[in-house]
Short mmCIF file of N, CA, C and O in Angstrom, two decimals:
data_model
loop_
_atom_site.label_atom_id
_atom_site.label_comp_id
_atom_site.label_asym_id
_atom_site.label_seq_id
_atom_site.Cartn_x
_atom_site.Cartn_y
_atom_site.Cartn_z
N UNK A 1 -82.05 178.37 13.08
CA UNK A 1 -80.83 177.90 13.80
C UNK A 1 -81.59 177.06 14.07
O UNK A 1 -82.48 177.33 15.47
N UNK A 2 -80.83 175.44 14.21
CA UNK A 2 -81.38 174.92 15.50
C UNK A 2 -80.70 174.66 16.85
O UNK A 2 -79.63 175.60 17.32
N UNK A 3 -81.25 175.14 17.64
CA UNK A 3 -80.52 174.39 19.21
C UNK A 3 -79.46 173.33 19.52
O UNK A 3 -79.65 172.46 19.72
N UNK A 4 -78.48 174.12 19.40
CA UNK A 4 -77.41 173.46 19.84
C UNK A 4 -76.86 173.53 21.27
O UNK A 4 -75.48 174.54 21.22
N UNK A 5 -76.42 172.60 21.63
CA UNK A 5 -75.28 172.07 22.61
C UNK A 5 -74.95 172.11 22.72
O UNK A 5 -74.05 171.18 22.31
N UNK A 6 -73.50 172.70 22.45
CA UNK A 6 -71.82 172.05 22.80
C UNK A 6 -71.63 171.49 23.50
O UNK A 6 -72.43 171.96 25.57
N UNK A 7 -70.79 170.36 23.32
CA UNK A 7 -70.29 169.91 25.14
C UNK A 7 -69.25 169.98 25.71
O UNK A 7 -68.72 170.60 24.68
N UNK A 8 -69.15 169.89 26.80
CA UNK A 8 -68.52 170.87 27.81
C UNK A 8 -67.17 169.94 27.62
O UNK A 8 -66.97 168.78 26.77
N UNK A 9 -66.13 170.73 27.50
CA UNK A 9 -65.26 169.35 27.03
C UNK A 9 -64.87 168.66 28.51
O UNK A 9 -64.81 168.48 29.32
N UNK A 10 -63.78 167.42 28.60
CA UNK A 10 -64.03 165.63 28.79
C UNK A 10 -62.66 166.56 29.71
O UNK A 10 -61.61 166.88 29.42
N UNK A 11 -63.19 166.85 31.23
CA UNK A 11 -62.74 166.89 32.07
C UNK A 11 -60.64 166.01 32.35
O UNK A 11 -60.53 164.85 31.37
N UNK A 12 -59.97 165.87 32.83
CA UNK A 12 -58.86 165.67 33.01
C UNK A 12 -58.41 164.23 33.68
O UNK A 12 -58.36 163.63 32.39
N UNK A 13 -59.54 163.63 34.81
CA UNK A 13 -59.68 162.77 35.27
C UNK A 13 -59.72 161.98 34.27
O UNK A 13 -59.28 160.51 34.50
N UNK A 14 -60.91 162.31 33.78
CA UNK A 14 -61.65 161.47 31.96
C UNK A 14 -60.93 160.45 31.58
O UNK A 14 -60.07 159.43 30.84
N UNK A 15 -59.73 162.07 31.06
CA UNK A 15 -58.81 161.62 30.17
C UNK A 15 -57.93 160.29 30.59
O UNK A 15 -57.18 159.73 30.68
N UNK A 16 -57.30 160.77 32.04
CA UNK A 16 -55.78 160.42 32.84
C UNK A 16 -57.25 158.47 32.56
O UNK A 16 -56.08 157.64 33.19
N UNK A 17 -58.21 158.50 33.02
CA UNK A 17 -58.62 156.95 33.66
C UNK A 17 -58.54 156.45 31.81
O UNK A 17 -58.94 154.93 31.92
N UNK A 18 -59.75 157.35 30.96
CA UNK A 18 -59.64 156.53 29.28
C UNK A 18 -58.49 156.28 29.33
O UNK A 18 -58.18 155.43 28.39
N UNK A 19 -56.58 156.71 29.26
CA UNK A 19 -55.48 155.79 28.82
C UNK A 19 -54.59 155.32 30.15
O UNK A 19 -55.10 154.43 29.61
N UNK A 20 -55.65 155.02 31.18
CA UNK A 20 -54.62 154.34 31.88
C UNK A 20 -56.26 152.69 31.64
O UNK A 20 -55.50 151.71 31.82
N UNK A 21 -57.31 153.32 32.00
CA UNK A 21 -57.91 151.41 30.66
C UNK A 21 -57.38 150.74 29.61
O UNK A 21 -57.38 150.03 29.22
N UNK A 22 -57.20 152.19 28.16
CA UNK A 22 -55.88 151.34 26.73
C UNK A 22 -54.33 151.30 27.38
O UNK A 22 -54.87 150.24 26.55
N UNK A 23 -54.25 150.89 28.38
CA UNK A 23 -52.88 150.25 29.25
C UNK A 23 -53.39 149.23 29.59
O UNK A 23 -53.19 147.98 29.66
N UNK A 24 -55.00 148.59 30.03
CA UNK A 24 -55.25 147.53 30.92
C UNK A 24 -55.30 146.95 29.54
O UNK A 24 -55.23 145.38 29.25
N UNK A 25 -55.87 147.57 28.57
CA UNK A 25 -55.99 145.89 27.01
C UNK A 25 -55.05 146.33 26.69
O UNK A 25 -54.96 145.07 25.73
N UNK A 26 -54.06 146.38 26.76
CA UNK A 26 -52.52 146.93 25.94
C UNK A 26 -52.54 145.53 26.88
O UNK A 26 -51.74 144.80 26.26
N UNK A 27 -52.25 145.37 27.75
CA UNK A 27 -51.46 144.20 28.84
C UNK A 27 -52.92 142.60 28.83
O UNK A 27 -51.51 142.36 28.67
N UNK A 28 -53.66 143.49 29.08
CA UNK A 28 -54.63 142.06 29.01
C UNK A 28 -54.83 141.04 26.76
O UNK A 28 -54.50 139.84 27.16
N UNK A 29 -54.29 142.14 26.10
CA UNK A 29 -53.96 141.63 24.63
C UNK A 29 -52.84 141.00 25.30
O UNK A 29 -52.74 139.53 23.89
N UNK A 30 -51.85 141.46 25.61
CA UNK A 30 -50.29 141.14 25.95
C UNK A 30 -50.60 139.31 26.44
O UNK A 30 -49.88 138.49 26.31
N UNK A 31 -51.49 139.51 27.68
CA UNK A 31 -51.66 138.42 28.24
C UNK A 31 -52.55 137.16 27.91
O UNK A 31 -51.57 136.68 27.91
N UNK A 32 -53.13 137.97 26.72
CA UNK A 32 -54.04 136.73 25.49
C UNK A 32 -52.18 136.43 24.58
O UNK A 32 -53.31 134.77 24.27
N UNK A 33 -52.07 136.84 24.45
CA UNK A 33 -51.19 136.05 23.81
C UNK A 33 -50.03 135.56 24.46
O UNK A 33 -49.86 133.87 23.50
N UNK A 34 -49.55 135.12 25.88
CA UNK A 34 -49.01 134.95 26.37
C UNK A 34 -49.57 133.17 26.13
O UNK A 34 -49.53 132.12 26.65
N UNK A 35 -50.78 133.81 27.19
CA UNK A 35 -51.31 132.75 27.08
C UNK A 35 -52.08 131.56 26.24
O UNK A 35 -51.71 130.56 26.43
N UNK A 36 -51.85 132.24 25.16
CA UNK A 36 -52.10 132.08 23.66
C UNK A 36 -51.13 130.63 23.63
O UNK A 36 -51.16 129.54 23.43
N UNK A 37 -49.12 131.28 23.78
CA UNK A 37 -49.13 130.82 23.66
C UNK A 37 -48.44 129.14 24.28
O UNK A 37 -47.67 128.43 24.23
N UNK A 38 -48.70 129.98 26.26
CA UNK A 38 -48.94 128.54 26.80
C UNK A 38 -49.49 127.70 26.34
O UNK A 38 -48.78 126.16 26.42
N UNK A 39 -50.66 127.88 25.86
CA UNK A 39 -52.11 126.85 25.59
C UNK A 39 -51.73 125.87 24.63
O UNK A 39 -51.76 124.74 24.62
N UNK A 40 -51.03 126.44 23.18
CA UNK A 40 -50.62 125.93 22.51
C UNK A 40 -48.94 124.88 21.93
O UNK A 40 -49.01 124.10 21.23
N UNK A 41 -48.03 125.66 23.19
CA UNK A 41 -46.80 124.93 23.42
C UNK A 41 -47.50 123.22 23.89
O UNK A 41 -46.17 122.53 24.20
N UNK A 42 -48.30 123.49 25.02
CA UNK A 42 -48.39 122.70 25.48
C UNK A 42 -50.13 121.69 25.93
O UNK A 42 -49.64 120.77 26.01
N UNK A 43 -51.23 121.88 24.41
CA UNK A 43 -51.99 121.74 24.46
C UNK A 43 -52.44 121.46 25.80
O UNK A 43 -53.18 120.43 26.74
N UNK A 44 -52.94 122.43 27.82
CA UNK A 44 -52.94 121.62 29.28
C UNK A 44 -54.21 122.64 29.36
O UNK A 44 -54.03 124.12 28.79
N UNK A 45 -54.89 121.70 29.28
CA UNK A 45 -56.28 122.89 29.64
C UNK A 45 -56.27 123.82 30.01
O UNK A 45 -57.47 124.82 30.48
N UNK A 46 -55.82 123.69 31.07
CA UNK A 46 -55.69 124.49 32.67
C UNK A 46 -55.70 126.33 31.68
O UNK A 46 -56.01 126.56 33.36
N UNK A 47 -54.80 126.01 31.25
CA UNK A 47 -54.84 127.22 30.81
C UNK A 47 -56.12 127.87 30.59
O UNK A 47 -55.76 129.12 29.83
N UNK A 48 -57.06 127.17 30.14
CA UNK A 48 -58.25 127.88 29.29
C UNK A 48 -58.52 128.70 29.60
O UNK A 48 -59.99 129.82 29.35
N UNK A 49 -59.45 128.84 31.62
CA UNK A 49 -59.57 129.82 32.32
C UNK A 49 -58.93 131.21 31.93
O UNK A 49 -60.38 131.31 31.47
N UNK A 50 -57.58 130.92 32.17
CA UNK A 50 -57.12 132.27 32.44
C UNK A 50 -56.99 132.56 30.83
O UNK A 50 -57.18 133.65 30.49
N UNK A 51 -56.96 131.75 30.18
CA UNK A 51 -57.00 132.37 28.49
C UNK A 51 -58.84 133.30 27.82
O UNK A 51 -58.92 134.11 27.69
N UNK A 52 -59.27 132.23 28.93
CA UNK A 52 -60.53 133.03 28.04
C UNK A 52 -61.02 133.90 29.19
O UNK A 52 -60.98 135.56 29.46
N UNK A 53 -60.11 134.55 31.11
CA UNK A 53 -60.34 135.36 31.69
C UNK A 53 -60.44 137.06 30.81
O UNK A 53 -60.63 138.31 30.70
N UNK A 54 -58.48 136.91 30.02
CA UNK A 54 -58.05 137.87 30.00
C UNK A 54 -58.69 138.35 28.88
O UNK A 54 -58.16 139.02 28.25
N UNK A 55 -58.62 137.23 27.41
CA UNK A 55 -59.62 137.95 25.91
C UNK A 55 -60.61 138.37 26.43
O UNK A 55 -61.16 139.15 26.24
N UNK A 56 -60.78 137.54 27.91
CA UNK A 56 -62.67 138.62 28.08
C UNK A 56 -62.86 139.43 28.27
O UNK A 56 -63.22 140.50 27.69
N UNK A 57 -61.69 139.77 29.24
CA UNK A 57 -61.91 141.65 29.98
C UNK A 57 -60.94 141.92 29.28
O UNK A 57 -61.21 143.36 29.20
N UNK A 58 -60.25 141.16 27.49
CA UNK A 58 -59.70 142.67 26.96
C UNK A 58 -60.43 142.56 25.46
O UNK A 58 -61.22 144.58 25.78
N UNK A 59 -61.81 141.73 25.24
CA UNK A 59 -62.70 142.71 24.39
C UNK A 59 -63.64 143.01 25.08
O UNK A 59 -64.02 144.61 24.46
N UNK A 60 -63.78 142.84 26.60
CA UNK A 60 -65.39 144.30 27.38
C UNK A 60 -64.76 145.68 27.00
O UNK A 60 -65.22 146.62 27.54
N UNK A 61 -63.32 145.14 27.97
CA UNK A 61 -62.72 146.81 28.50
C UNK A 61 -62.61 147.65 26.95
O UNK A 61 -62.67 148.78 27.33
N UNK A 62 -62.59 146.89 25.80
CA UNK A 62 -62.46 147.27 24.93
C UNK A 62 -63.14 147.71 23.32
O UNK A 62 -63.38 148.95 23.91
N UNK A 63 -64.88 147.35 24.12
CA UNK A 63 -65.14 147.66 23.82
C UNK A 63 -66.12 148.57 23.75
O UNK A 63 -66.93 149.79 23.80
N UNK A 64 -65.94 148.54 26.35
CA UNK A 64 -66.06 150.09 27.09
C UNK A 64 -65.39 150.75 26.39
O UNK A 64 -66.84 151.58 26.24
N UNK A 65 -64.39 150.68 26.32
CA UNK A 65 -63.99 152.18 25.84
C UNK A 65 -64.05 152.63 24.09
O UNK A 65 -63.93 153.90 23.76
N UNK A 66 -64.43 152.10 23.38
CA UNK A 66 -64.63 152.72 21.97
C UNK A 66 -66.20 152.96 21.51
O UNK A 66 -66.77 154.38 21.72
N UNK A 67 -67.10 152.78 23.01
CA UNK A 67 -68.71 153.83 23.21
C UNK A 67 -67.79 154.94 23.95
O UNK A 67 -69.08 155.68 25.25
N UNK A 68 -67.54 155.45 24.80
CA UNK A 68 -67.26 156.32 25.82
C UNK A 68 -67.60 157.21 25.62
O UNK A 68 -67.83 157.59 26.44
N UNK A 69 -66.78 158.39 24.09
CA UNK A 69 -67.63 158.91 24.05
C UNK A 69 -69.33 159.14 23.99
O UNK A 69 -69.54 160.83 23.47
N UNK A 70 -70.13 158.42 23.71
CA UNK A 70 -71.44 158.27 23.90
C UNK A 70 -72.08 159.34 25.13
O UNK A 70 -73.14 159.78 25.35
N UNK A 71 -71.09 158.61 26.14
CA UNK A 71 -70.75 159.46 27.69
C UNK A 71 -72.39 159.22 27.97
O UNK A 71 -72.98 159.71 29.17
N UNK A 72 -73.17 157.94 28.55
CA UNK A 72 -74.21 157.35 28.53
C UNK A 72 -73.79 157.11 30.15
O UNK A 72 -72.59 156.41 29.57
N UNK A 73 -74.87 157.44 30.69
CA UNK A 73 -74.73 157.24 32.44
C UNK A 73 -74.28 155.81 32.70
O UNK A 73 -73.21 155.29 33.70
N UNK A 74 -74.96 154.37 31.68
CA UNK A 74 -75.08 152.87 32.07
C UNK A 74 -73.17 152.90 31.55
O UNK A 74 -72.85 151.97 32.04
N UNK A 75 -72.68 153.89 30.98
CA UNK A 75 -71.09 153.60 30.94
C UNK A 75 -70.18 153.61 31.26
O UNK A 75 -69.44 152.67 31.37
N UNK A 76 -70.41 154.48 32.40
CA UNK A 76 -69.68 154.91 33.35
C UNK A 76 -69.68 153.60 34.20
O UNK A 76 -68.41 153.72 35.13
N UNK A 77 -71.36 153.15 34.66
CA UNK A 77 -70.93 152.05 35.71
C UNK A 77 -70.68 150.73 35.65
O UNK A 77 -70.14 150.10 36.58
N UNK A 78 -70.61 150.58 33.82
CA UNK A 78 -70.57 149.84 33.36
C UNK A 78 -69.21 149.73 33.49
O UNK A 78 -68.05 148.11 33.88
N UNK A 79 -68.35 150.63 33.13
CA UNK A 79 -66.12 150.10 33.80
C UNK A 79 -66.26 150.45 34.63
O UNK A 79 -65.46 149.81 35.59
N UNK A 80 -67.44 150.70 35.51
CA UNK A 80 -67.10 151.23 37.09
C UNK A 80 -67.02 149.47 37.30
O UNK A 80 -66.24 148.26 38.17
N UNK A 81 -67.94 148.82 36.45
CA UNK A 81 -68.85 146.82 37.13
C UNK A 81 -67.56 146.74 36.14
O UNK A 81 -67.28 145.20 37.14
N UNK A 82 -67.03 147.08 36.37
CA UNK A 82 -65.75 145.53 35.07
C UNK A 82 -64.14 145.96 35.25
O UNK A 82 -63.85 144.79 35.80
N UNK A 83 -64.55 146.78 36.44
CA UNK A 83 -63.38 147.41 37.10
C UNK A 83 -63.00 146.47 38.44
O UNK A 83 -61.70 145.92 38.79
N UNK A 84 -64.34 146.72 38.99
CA UNK A 84 -64.40 145.53 40.51
C UNK A 84 -64.81 144.23 40.36
O UNK A 84 -64.33 143.53 41.15
N UNK A 85 -65.00 143.61 38.80
CA UNK A 85 -64.94 142.19 38.71
C UNK A 85 -63.37 141.63 38.58
O UNK A 85 -63.24 140.66 38.66
N UNK A 86 -62.19 142.89 38.12
CA UNK A 86 -61.47 142.03 38.20
C UNK A 86 -60.23 141.72 38.83
O UNK A 86 -59.84 141.77 39.16
N UNK A 87 -60.68 143.43 39.87
CA UNK A 87 -60.48 142.80 41.65
C UNK A 87 -60.50 141.95 41.83
O UNK A 87 -59.66 141.61 42.31
N UNK A 88 -62.17 141.55 42.09
CA UNK A 88 -62.70 140.29 42.69
C UNK A 88 -62.07 139.17 41.74
O UNK A 88 -61.20 138.20 42.66
N UNK A 89 -61.56 139.34 40.74
CA UNK A 89 -61.08 137.40 40.20
C UNK A 89 -59.61 138.10 40.54
O UNK A 89 -59.45 136.37 40.88
N UNK A 90 -59.09 139.15 41.05
CA UNK A 90 -57.69 139.00 41.91
C UNK A 90 -57.49 138.85 42.58
O UNK A 90 -57.19 137.51 42.99
N UNK A 91 -59.25 138.85 43.76
CA UNK A 91 -58.81 138.95 45.04
C UNK A 91 -58.90 137.00 45.17
O UNK A 91 -58.20 135.86 46.07
N UNK A 92 -59.88 136.12 44.31
CA UNK A 92 -59.65 135.27 44.43
C UNK A 92 -59.70 134.40 44.13
O UNK A 92 -58.64 133.61 44.51
N UNK A 93 -58.21 134.69 42.51
CA UNK A 93 -56.49 134.22 42.04
C UNK A 93 -56.34 134.45 43.66
O UNK A 93 -55.13 132.68 43.59
N UNK A 94 -55.93 134.95 44.42
CA UNK A 94 -55.28 135.46 45.43
C UNK A 94 -55.17 134.60 47.01
O UNK A 94 -54.71 133.73 46.68
N UNK A 95 -56.33 134.20 47.03
CA UNK A 95 -57.11 133.45 47.97
C UNK A 95 -57.45 131.88 47.16
O UNK A 95 -56.94 131.22 48.63
N UNK A 96 -56.82 131.45 45.95
CA UNK A 96 -57.46 130.84 45.27
C UNK A 96 -55.80 129.38 46.06
O UNK A 96 -55.30 128.91 46.84
N UNK A 97 -54.46 130.02 45.77
CA UNK A 97 -52.57 129.87 45.72
C UNK A 97 -52.79 131.05 47.33
O UNK A 97 -51.32 130.79 47.38
N UNK A 98 -53.99 131.28 47.90
CA UNK A 98 -52.80 131.18 49.48
C UNK A 98 -52.13 132.59 49.47
O UNK A 98 -50.86 132.41 50.21
N UNK A 99 -51.50 133.76 48.23
CA UNK A 99 -51.05 134.39 48.32
C UNK A 99 -52.03 135.80 48.80
O UNK A 99 -50.88 136.72 48.92
N UNK A 100 -52.59 135.38 49.45
CA UNK A 100 -53.80 137.01 49.62
C UNK A 100 -53.08 137.85 50.77
O UNK A 100 -52.92 137.32 52.00
N UNK A 101 -53.41 139.14 50.20
CA UNK A 101 -53.06 139.96 51.54
C UNK A 101 -53.78 141.11 51.05
O UNK A 101 -53.89 141.35 50.13
N UNK A 102 -53.30 141.99 51.91
CA UNK A 102 -53.68 144.04 51.90
C UNK A 102 -52.59 144.32 51.09
O UNK A 102 -53.80 145.20 50.05
N UNK A 103 -51.71 144.11 50.34
CA UNK A 103 -50.86 144.69 50.01
C UNK A 103 -50.99 144.34 48.13
O UNK A 103 -51.34 144.91 47.39
N UNK A 104 -51.52 142.98 48.19
CA UNK A 104 -51.77 142.40 47.11
C UNK A 104 -52.96 142.89 46.65
O UNK A 104 -53.48 142.74 45.04
N UNK A 105 -54.16 143.21 46.78
CA UNK A 105 -55.10 143.55 47.12
C UNK A 105 -55.12 144.85 46.64
O UNK A 105 -55.72 145.29 45.74
N UNK A 106 -54.57 146.11 47.28
CA UNK A 106 -54.47 147.46 46.34
C UNK A 106 -53.40 147.92 45.96
O UNK A 106 -54.16 147.80 44.96
N UNK A 107 -52.32 147.36 45.88
CA UNK A 107 -51.51 147.74 44.70
C UNK A 107 -51.16 146.14 43.64
O UNK A 107 -50.93 147.18 42.67
N UNK A 108 -51.93 145.29 43.81
CA UNK A 108 -52.03 144.27 42.64
C UNK A 108 -52.64 145.00 41.72
O UNK A 108 -52.99 144.88 40.73
N UNK A 109 -54.03 146.08 42.24
CA UNK A 109 -54.75 146.18 41.14
C UNK A 109 -54.79 148.44 41.47
O UNK A 109 -55.53 147.87 41.16
N UNK A 110 -53.07 148.27 41.21
CA UNK A 110 -53.78 149.45 41.56
C UNK A 110 -54.31 150.41 40.24
O UNK A 110 -55.10 151.58 40.14
N UNK A 111 -54.74 150.11 38.85
CA UNK A 111 -55.33 150.85 38.15
C UNK A 111 -56.82 150.61 38.18
O UNK A 111 -57.08 151.33 37.70
N UNK A 112 -56.76 149.37 38.13
CA UNK A 112 -58.77 149.22 38.21
C UNK A 112 -59.06 150.13 39.68
O UNK A 112 -60.22 150.17 39.34
N UNK A 113 -58.08 150.15 40.57
CA UNK A 113 -58.49 150.80 42.22
C UNK A 113 -58.48 152.14 41.28
O UNK A 113 -59.36 153.71 41.37
N UNK A 114 -57.77 152.72 40.40
CA UNK A 114 -57.31 154.11 40.46
C UNK A 114 -58.34 154.55 39.12
O UNK A 114 -59.04 155.45 39.22
N UNK A 115 -58.50 153.89 38.28
CA UNK A 115 -59.59 154.21 37.38
C UNK A 115 -61.54 153.77 38.58
O UNK A 115 -62.04 154.54 37.72
N UNK A 116 -61.47 153.56 38.89
CA UNK A 116 -62.62 153.50 40.26
C UNK A 116 -62.96 154.79 40.30
O UNK A 116 -64.14 155.49 40.79
N UNK A 117 -61.68 155.07 40.99
CA UNK A 117 -61.94 156.43 41.44
C UNK A 117 -61.76 158.07 40.57
O UNK A 117 -63.15 158.19 40.73
N UNK A 118 -61.49 157.45 39.88
CA UNK A 118 -61.30 158.73 39.14
C UNK A 118 -62.53 158.84 38.10
O UNK A 118 -63.74 159.97 38.10
N UNK A 119 -63.14 156.89 38.10
CA UNK A 119 -65.16 157.51 37.48
C UNK A 119 -65.86 157.82 38.58
O UNK A 119 -67.03 158.45 37.95
N UNK A 120 -65.97 158.12 40.28
CA UNK A 120 -66.33 157.63 41.08
C UNK A 120 -66.17 160.20 41.41
O UNK A 120 -67.14 160.15 42.21
N UNK A 121 -65.50 160.04 41.32
CA UNK A 121 -65.58 162.15 41.40
C UNK A 121 -67.32 162.25 40.46
O UNK A 121 -67.71 162.29 39.25
N UNK A 122 -67.40 163.38 40.99
CA UNK A 122 -68.32 164.57 40.44
C UNK A 122 -68.31 164.89 39.08
O UNK A 122 -68.97 164.30 38.63
N UNK A 123 -66.89 165.66 38.88
CA UNK A 123 -67.10 165.82 37.08
C UNK A 123 -66.98 164.78 36.31
O UNK A 123 -67.56 165.13 35.38
N UNK A 124 -66.92 163.18 36.74
CA UNK A 124 -67.40 162.67 35.33
C UNK A 124 -68.80 162.19 35.40
O UNK A 124 -68.88 162.26 34.57
N UNK A 125 -68.74 162.06 36.68
CA UNK A 125 -71.02 162.10 36.93
C UNK A 125 -71.29 163.16 36.11
O UNK A 125 -72.79 162.22 35.49
N UNK A 126 -70.89 164.53 36.19
CA UNK A 126 -71.22 165.44 35.59
C UNK A 126 -70.63 165.66 33.91
O UNK A 126 -71.89 165.22 32.48
N UNK A 127 -69.54 164.04 33.53
CA UNK A 127 -70.10 164.70 32.05
C UNK A 127 -70.24 163.66 31.48
O UNK A 127 -70.85 163.15 30.15
N UNK A 128 -70.52 162.22 31.73
CA UNK A 128 -71.58 160.92 31.33
C UNK A 128 -72.88 161.32 31.74
O UNK A 128 -73.56 160.61 30.86
N UNK A 129 -73.03 162.08 31.94
CA UNK A 129 -74.65 162.59 32.48
C UNK A 129 -75.56 163.18 31.03
O UNK A 129 -74.54 164.69 31.28
N UNK A 130 -74.49 162.41 29.97
CA UNK A 130 -75.66 162.99 28.55
C UNK A 130 -75.96 163.64 28.50
O UNK A 130 -77.98 162.81 29.33
N UNK A 131 -76.04 164.97 28.13
CA UNK A 131 -77.90 165.52 27.95
C UNK A 131 -78.63 165.25 26.84
O UNK A 131 -78.32 164.33 25.67
N UNK A 132 -80.42 164.97 27.15
CA UNK A 132 -80.87 163.44 26.89
C UNK A 132 -81.63 164.62 25.18
O UNK A 132 -81.66 165.68 25.75
N UNK A 133 -81.75 164.76 23.90
CA UNK A 133 -82.05 165.25 22.98
C UNK A 133 -83.75 165.91 23.99
O UNK A 133 -84.87 164.66 24.01
N UNK A 134 -84.13 166.80 23.65
CA UNK A 134 -84.91 167.18 23.06
C UNK A 134 -86.23 167.64 22.59
O UNK A 134 -86.00 167.12 21.91
N UNK A 135 -87.97 166.58 23.09
CA UNK A 135 -88.75 166.37 22.86
C UNK A 135 -88.63 165.44 22.91
O UNK A 135 -88.97 164.29 21.80
N UNK A 136 -88.09 164.74 23.07
CA UNK A 136 -87.31 163.03 22.55
C UNK A 136 -88.18 161.96 24.44
O UNK A 136 -88.18 162.65 25.08
#
């Protein structure tokens, strides 16, 4: 009989994080559709950076979400990094348009901050620390 180690169940906090990331991907896809509509209705080139950002973030988050069950440590940190990139992009956008304030940084990015906190919990660290194959 082979050594079979049963995987521990996913903690509730990680299920919540996965749902929040799914919501972020859905919002990004809607944003991509809106940005495409804005661009093709007016052919204004200033929509292209926003379109690239929204489509790119949807693609990267969707790809990271599809790799969720691999339980690799680098995946956890990649998701945290992507969330922080999204927060930084929001802060830069707010700073450029002079609307930056602590409320916009905290409440404007509540989904990203929540995902970061959930992924920094010890239970997330234990779950994403996938046991390596023995003998490898």
